[in-house]
Short mmCIF file of N, CA and C in Angstrom, two decimals:
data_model
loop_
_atom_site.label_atom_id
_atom_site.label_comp_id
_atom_site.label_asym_id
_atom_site.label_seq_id
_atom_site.Cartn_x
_atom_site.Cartn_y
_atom_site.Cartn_z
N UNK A 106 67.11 24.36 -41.58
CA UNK A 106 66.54 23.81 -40.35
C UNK A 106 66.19 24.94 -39.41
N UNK A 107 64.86 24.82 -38.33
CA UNK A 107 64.61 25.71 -37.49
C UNK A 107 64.02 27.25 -38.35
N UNK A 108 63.93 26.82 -39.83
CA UNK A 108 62.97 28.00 -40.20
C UNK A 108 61.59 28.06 -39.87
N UNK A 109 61.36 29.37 -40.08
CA UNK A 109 59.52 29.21 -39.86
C UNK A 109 59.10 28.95 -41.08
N UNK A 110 58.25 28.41 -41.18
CA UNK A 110 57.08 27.99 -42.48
C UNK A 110 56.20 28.27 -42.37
N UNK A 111 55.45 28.61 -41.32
CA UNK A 111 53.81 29.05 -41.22
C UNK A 111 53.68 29.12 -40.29
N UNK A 112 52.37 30.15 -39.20
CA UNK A 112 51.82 30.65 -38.12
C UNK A 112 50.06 30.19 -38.29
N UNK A 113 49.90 30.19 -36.99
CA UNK A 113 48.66 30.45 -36.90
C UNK A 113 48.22 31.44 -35.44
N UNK A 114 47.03 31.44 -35.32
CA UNK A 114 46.85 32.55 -34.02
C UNK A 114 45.54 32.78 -34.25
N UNK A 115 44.79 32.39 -32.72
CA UNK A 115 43.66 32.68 -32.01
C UNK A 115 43.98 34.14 -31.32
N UNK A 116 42.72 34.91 -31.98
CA UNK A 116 42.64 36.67 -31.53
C UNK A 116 41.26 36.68 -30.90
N UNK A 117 40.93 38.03 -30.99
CA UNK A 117 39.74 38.83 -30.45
C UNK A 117 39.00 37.78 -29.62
N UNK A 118 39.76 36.74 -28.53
CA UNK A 118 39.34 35.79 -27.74
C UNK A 118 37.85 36.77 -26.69
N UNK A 119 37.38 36.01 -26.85
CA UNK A 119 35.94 36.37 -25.92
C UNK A 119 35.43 35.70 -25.15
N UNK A 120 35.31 35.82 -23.75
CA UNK A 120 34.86 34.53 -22.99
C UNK A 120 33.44 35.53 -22.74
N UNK A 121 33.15 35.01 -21.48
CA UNK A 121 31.54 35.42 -21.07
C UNK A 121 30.85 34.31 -21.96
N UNK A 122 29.24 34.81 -21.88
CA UNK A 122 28.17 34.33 -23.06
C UNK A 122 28.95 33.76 -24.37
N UNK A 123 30.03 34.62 -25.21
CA UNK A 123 30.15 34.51 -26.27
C UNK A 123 31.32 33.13 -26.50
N UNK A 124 32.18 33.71 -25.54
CA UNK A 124 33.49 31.83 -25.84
C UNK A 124 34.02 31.76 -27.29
N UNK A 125 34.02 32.84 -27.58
CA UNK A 125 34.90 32.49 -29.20
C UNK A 125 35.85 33.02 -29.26
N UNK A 126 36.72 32.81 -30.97
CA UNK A 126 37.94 33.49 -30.90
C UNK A 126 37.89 33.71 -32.67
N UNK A 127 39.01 34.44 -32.95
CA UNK A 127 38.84 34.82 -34.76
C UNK A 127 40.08 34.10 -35.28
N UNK A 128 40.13 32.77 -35.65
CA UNK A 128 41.63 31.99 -36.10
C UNK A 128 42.00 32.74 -37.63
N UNK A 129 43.46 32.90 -37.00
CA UNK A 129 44.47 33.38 -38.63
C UNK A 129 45.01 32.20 -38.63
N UNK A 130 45.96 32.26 -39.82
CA UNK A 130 46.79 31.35 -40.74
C UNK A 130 47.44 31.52 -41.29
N UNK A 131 48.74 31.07 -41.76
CA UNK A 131 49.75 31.16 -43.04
C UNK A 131 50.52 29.86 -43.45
N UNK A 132 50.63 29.92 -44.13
CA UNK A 132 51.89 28.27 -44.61
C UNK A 132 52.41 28.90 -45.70
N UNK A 133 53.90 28.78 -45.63
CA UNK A 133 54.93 28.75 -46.41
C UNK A 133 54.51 28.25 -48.15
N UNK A 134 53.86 29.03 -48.77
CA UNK A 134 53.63 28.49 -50.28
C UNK A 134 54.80 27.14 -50.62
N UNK A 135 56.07 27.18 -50.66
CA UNK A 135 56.48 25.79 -49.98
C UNK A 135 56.70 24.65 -49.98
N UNK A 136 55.16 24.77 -48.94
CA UNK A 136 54.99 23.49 -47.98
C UNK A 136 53.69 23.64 -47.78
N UNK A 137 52.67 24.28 -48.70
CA UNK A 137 51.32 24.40 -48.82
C UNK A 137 50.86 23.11 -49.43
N UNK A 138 50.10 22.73 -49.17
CA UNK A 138 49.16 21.37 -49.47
C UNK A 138 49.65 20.07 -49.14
N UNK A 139 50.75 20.15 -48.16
CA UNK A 139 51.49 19.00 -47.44
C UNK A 139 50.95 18.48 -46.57
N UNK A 140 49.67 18.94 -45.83
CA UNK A 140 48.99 18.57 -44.78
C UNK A 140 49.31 19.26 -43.28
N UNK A 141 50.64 20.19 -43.46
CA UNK A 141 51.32 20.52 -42.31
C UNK A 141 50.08 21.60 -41.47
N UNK A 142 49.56 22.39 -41.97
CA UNK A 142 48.98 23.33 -41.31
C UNK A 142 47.74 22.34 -41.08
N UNK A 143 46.57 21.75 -41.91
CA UNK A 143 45.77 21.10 -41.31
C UNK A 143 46.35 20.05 -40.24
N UNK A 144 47.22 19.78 -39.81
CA UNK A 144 47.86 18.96 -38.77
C UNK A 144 47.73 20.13 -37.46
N UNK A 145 48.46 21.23 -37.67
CA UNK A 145 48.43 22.03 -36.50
C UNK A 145 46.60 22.84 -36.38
N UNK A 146 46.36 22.95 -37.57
CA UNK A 146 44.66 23.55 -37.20
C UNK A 146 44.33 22.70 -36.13
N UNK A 147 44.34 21.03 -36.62
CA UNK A 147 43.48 19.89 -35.52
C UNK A 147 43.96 19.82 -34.47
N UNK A 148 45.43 20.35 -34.24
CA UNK A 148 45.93 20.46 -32.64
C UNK A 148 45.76 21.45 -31.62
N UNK A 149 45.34 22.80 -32.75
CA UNK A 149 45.39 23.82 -32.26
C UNK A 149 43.50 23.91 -32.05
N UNK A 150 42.82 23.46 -32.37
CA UNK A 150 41.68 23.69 -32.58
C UNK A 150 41.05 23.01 -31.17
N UNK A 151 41.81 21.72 -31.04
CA UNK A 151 41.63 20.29 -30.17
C UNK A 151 41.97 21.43 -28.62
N UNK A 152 43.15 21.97 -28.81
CA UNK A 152 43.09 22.46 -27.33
C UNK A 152 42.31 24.14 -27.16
N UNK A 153 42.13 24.78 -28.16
CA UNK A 153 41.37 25.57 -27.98
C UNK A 153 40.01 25.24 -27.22
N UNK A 154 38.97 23.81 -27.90
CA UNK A 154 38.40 23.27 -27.68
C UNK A 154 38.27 22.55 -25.93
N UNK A 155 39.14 21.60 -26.12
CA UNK A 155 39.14 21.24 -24.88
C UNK A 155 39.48 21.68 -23.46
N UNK A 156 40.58 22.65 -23.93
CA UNK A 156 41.58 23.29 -22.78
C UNK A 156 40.85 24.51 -22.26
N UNK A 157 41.11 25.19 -23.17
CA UNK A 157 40.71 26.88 -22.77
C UNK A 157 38.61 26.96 -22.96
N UNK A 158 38.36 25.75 -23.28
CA UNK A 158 36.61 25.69 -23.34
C UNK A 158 35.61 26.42 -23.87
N UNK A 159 36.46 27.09 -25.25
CA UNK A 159 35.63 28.03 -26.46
C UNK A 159 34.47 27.40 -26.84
N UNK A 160 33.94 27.82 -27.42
CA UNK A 160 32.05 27.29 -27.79
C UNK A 160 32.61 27.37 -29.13
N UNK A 161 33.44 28.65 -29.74
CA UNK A 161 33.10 28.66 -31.40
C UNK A 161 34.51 29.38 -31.61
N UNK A 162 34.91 29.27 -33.30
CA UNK A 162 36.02 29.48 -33.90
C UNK A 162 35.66 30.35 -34.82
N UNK A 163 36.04 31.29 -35.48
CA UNK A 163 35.71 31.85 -36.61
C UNK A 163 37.09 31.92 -37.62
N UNK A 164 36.88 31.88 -38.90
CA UNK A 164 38.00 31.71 -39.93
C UNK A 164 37.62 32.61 -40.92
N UNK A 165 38.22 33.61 -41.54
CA UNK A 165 37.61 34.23 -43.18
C UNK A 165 38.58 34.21 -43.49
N UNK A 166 38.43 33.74 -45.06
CA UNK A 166 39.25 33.59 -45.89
C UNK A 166 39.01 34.48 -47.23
N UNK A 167 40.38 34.95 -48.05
CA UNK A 167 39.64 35.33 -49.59
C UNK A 167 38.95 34.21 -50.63
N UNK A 168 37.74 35.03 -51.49
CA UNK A 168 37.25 34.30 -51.84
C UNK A 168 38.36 33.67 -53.06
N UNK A 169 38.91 33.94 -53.75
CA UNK A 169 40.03 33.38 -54.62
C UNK A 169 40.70 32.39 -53.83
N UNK A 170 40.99 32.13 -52.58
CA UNK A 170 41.67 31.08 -52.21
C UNK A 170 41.17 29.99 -51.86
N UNK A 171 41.29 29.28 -52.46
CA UNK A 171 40.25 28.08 -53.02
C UNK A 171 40.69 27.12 -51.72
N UNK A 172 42.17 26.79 -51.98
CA UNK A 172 42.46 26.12 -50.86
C UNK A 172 42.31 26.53 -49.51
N UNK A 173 42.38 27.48 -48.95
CA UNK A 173 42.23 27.94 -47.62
C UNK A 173 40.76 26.89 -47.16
N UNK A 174 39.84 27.68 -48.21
CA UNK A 174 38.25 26.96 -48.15
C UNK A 174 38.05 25.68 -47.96
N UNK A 175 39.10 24.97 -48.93
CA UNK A 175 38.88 23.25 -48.41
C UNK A 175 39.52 23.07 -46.96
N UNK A 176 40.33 23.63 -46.98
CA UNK A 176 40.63 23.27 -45.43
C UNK A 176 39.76 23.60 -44.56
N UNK A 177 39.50 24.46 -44.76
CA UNK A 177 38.71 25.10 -43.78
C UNK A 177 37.22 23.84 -43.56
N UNK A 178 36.74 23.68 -44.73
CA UNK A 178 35.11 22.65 -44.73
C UNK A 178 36.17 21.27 -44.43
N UNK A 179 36.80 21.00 -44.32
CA UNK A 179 37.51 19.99 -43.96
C UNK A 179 37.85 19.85 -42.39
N UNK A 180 37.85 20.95 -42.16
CA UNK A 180 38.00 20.97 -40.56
C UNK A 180 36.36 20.69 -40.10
N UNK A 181 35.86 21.46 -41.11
CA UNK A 181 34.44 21.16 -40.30
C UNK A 181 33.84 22.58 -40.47
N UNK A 182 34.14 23.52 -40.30
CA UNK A 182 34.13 24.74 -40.61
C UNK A 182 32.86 25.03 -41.52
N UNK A 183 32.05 26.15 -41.45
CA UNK A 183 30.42 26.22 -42.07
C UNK A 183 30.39 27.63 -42.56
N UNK A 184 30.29 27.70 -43.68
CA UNK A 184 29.83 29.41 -44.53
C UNK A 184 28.63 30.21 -43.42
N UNK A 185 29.40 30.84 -42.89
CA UNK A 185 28.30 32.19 -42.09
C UNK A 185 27.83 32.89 -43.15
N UNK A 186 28.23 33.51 -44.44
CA UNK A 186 28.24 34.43 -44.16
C UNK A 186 29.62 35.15 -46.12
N UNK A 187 29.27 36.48 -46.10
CA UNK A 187 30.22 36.45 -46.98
C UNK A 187 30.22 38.19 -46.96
N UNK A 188 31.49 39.03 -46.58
CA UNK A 188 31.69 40.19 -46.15
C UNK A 188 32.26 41.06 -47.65
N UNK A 189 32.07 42.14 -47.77
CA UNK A 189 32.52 42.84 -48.83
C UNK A 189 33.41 43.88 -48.12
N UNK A 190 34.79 44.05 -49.02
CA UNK A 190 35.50 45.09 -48.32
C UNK A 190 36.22 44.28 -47.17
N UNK A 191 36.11 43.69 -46.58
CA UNK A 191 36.78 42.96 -45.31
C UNK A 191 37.94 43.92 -44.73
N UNK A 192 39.19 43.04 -45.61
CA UNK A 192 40.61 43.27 -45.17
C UNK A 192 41.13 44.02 -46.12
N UNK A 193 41.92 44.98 -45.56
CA UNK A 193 43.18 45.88 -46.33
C UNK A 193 44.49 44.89 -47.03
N UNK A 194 44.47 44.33 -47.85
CA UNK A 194 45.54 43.70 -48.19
C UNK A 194 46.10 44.20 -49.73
N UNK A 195 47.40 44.32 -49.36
CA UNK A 195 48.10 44.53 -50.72
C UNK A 195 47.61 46.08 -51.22
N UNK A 196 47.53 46.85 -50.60
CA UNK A 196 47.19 48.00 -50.42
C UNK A 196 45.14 48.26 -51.25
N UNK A 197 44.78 47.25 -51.49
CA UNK A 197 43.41 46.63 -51.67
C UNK A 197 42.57 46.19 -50.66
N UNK A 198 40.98 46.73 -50.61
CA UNK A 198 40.13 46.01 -49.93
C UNK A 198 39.87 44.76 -50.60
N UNK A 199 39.46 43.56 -49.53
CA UNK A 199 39.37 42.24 -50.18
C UNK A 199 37.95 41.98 -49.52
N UNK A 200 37.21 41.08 -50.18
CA UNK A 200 35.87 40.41 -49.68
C UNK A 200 36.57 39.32 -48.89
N UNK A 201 35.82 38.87 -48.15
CA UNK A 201 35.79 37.46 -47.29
C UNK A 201 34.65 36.45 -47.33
N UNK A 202 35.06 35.40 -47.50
CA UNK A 202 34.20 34.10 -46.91
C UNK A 202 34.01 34.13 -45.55
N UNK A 203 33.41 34.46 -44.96
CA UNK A 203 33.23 33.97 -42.91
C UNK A 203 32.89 32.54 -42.75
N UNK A 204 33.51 32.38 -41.73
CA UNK A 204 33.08 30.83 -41.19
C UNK A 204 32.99 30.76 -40.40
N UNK A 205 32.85 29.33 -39.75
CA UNK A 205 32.80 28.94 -38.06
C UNK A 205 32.60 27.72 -38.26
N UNK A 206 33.33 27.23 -36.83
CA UNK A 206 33.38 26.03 -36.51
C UNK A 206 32.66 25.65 -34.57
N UNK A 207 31.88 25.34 -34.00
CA UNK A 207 31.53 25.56 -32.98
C UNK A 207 32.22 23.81 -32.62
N UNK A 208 32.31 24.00 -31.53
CA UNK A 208 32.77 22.96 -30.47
C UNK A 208 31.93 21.72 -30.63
N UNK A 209 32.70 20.73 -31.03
CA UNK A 209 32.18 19.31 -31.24
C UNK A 209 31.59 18.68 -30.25
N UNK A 210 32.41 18.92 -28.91
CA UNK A 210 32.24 17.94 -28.12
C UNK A 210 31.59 19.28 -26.87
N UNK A 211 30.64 19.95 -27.25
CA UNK A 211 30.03 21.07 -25.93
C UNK A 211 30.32 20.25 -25.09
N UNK A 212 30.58 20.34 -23.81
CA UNK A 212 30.39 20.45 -22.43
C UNK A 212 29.57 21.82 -21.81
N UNK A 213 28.82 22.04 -20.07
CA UNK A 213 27.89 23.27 -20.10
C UNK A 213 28.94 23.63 -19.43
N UNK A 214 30.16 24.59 -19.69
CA UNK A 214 30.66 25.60 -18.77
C UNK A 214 30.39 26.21 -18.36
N UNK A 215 31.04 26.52 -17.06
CA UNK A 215 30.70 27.66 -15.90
C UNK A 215 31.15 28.74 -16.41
N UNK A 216 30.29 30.26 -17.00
CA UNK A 216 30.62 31.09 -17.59
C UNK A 216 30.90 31.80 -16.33
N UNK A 217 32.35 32.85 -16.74
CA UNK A 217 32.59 33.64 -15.89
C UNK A 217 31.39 34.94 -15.51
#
């Protein structure tokens, strides 16, 4: 009880013109495909969205992770895009899928 199982986290937040942010992820292999993290994406996404008044989300995933991807087009989420080299992982460069998800419900905010 009271372990962690998975994170997520909105970075390189940008307001002005741009209003986006770069969403990470993890889930506990586990408790992967339980629905738990797409539960917190839609909560976390909902107040990114509504609260703090982002225009757009960005997500990359590896291309081998098949599941990340359904979640991701499940959220709604749209192929930008596809990066070579990306991320340092596992002492390896990895390619990425890019994505994005832009704001369902725009409203015209008052940009700072």
């Amino acid at each position: 009880a009271g372990a962690v199982r998975g994170h997520l986290s909105f970075s390189r937040i940008v307001r002005g013109p741009f209003q986006a942010a770069l969403l990470g992820y993890a889930v506990d292999q586990e408790r992967a495909g339980q629905g738990y993290m797409s539960e917190a994406l839609r909560l976390a996404l909902g107040y990114v969205f509504s609260e703090l008044g982002l225009h757009r989300v960005e997500a990359n995933y590896v291309p081998t992770n098949e599941r990340s991807g359904r979640l991701l087009r499940r959220l709604g989420f749209v192929v930008q895009g596809y990066a070579r080299d990306y991320l340092h992982i596992d002492g390896e460069w990895r390619d990425h899928v890019l994505t994005a998800l832009t704001n369902p419900n725009p409203e015209d905010p008052e940009l700072p």
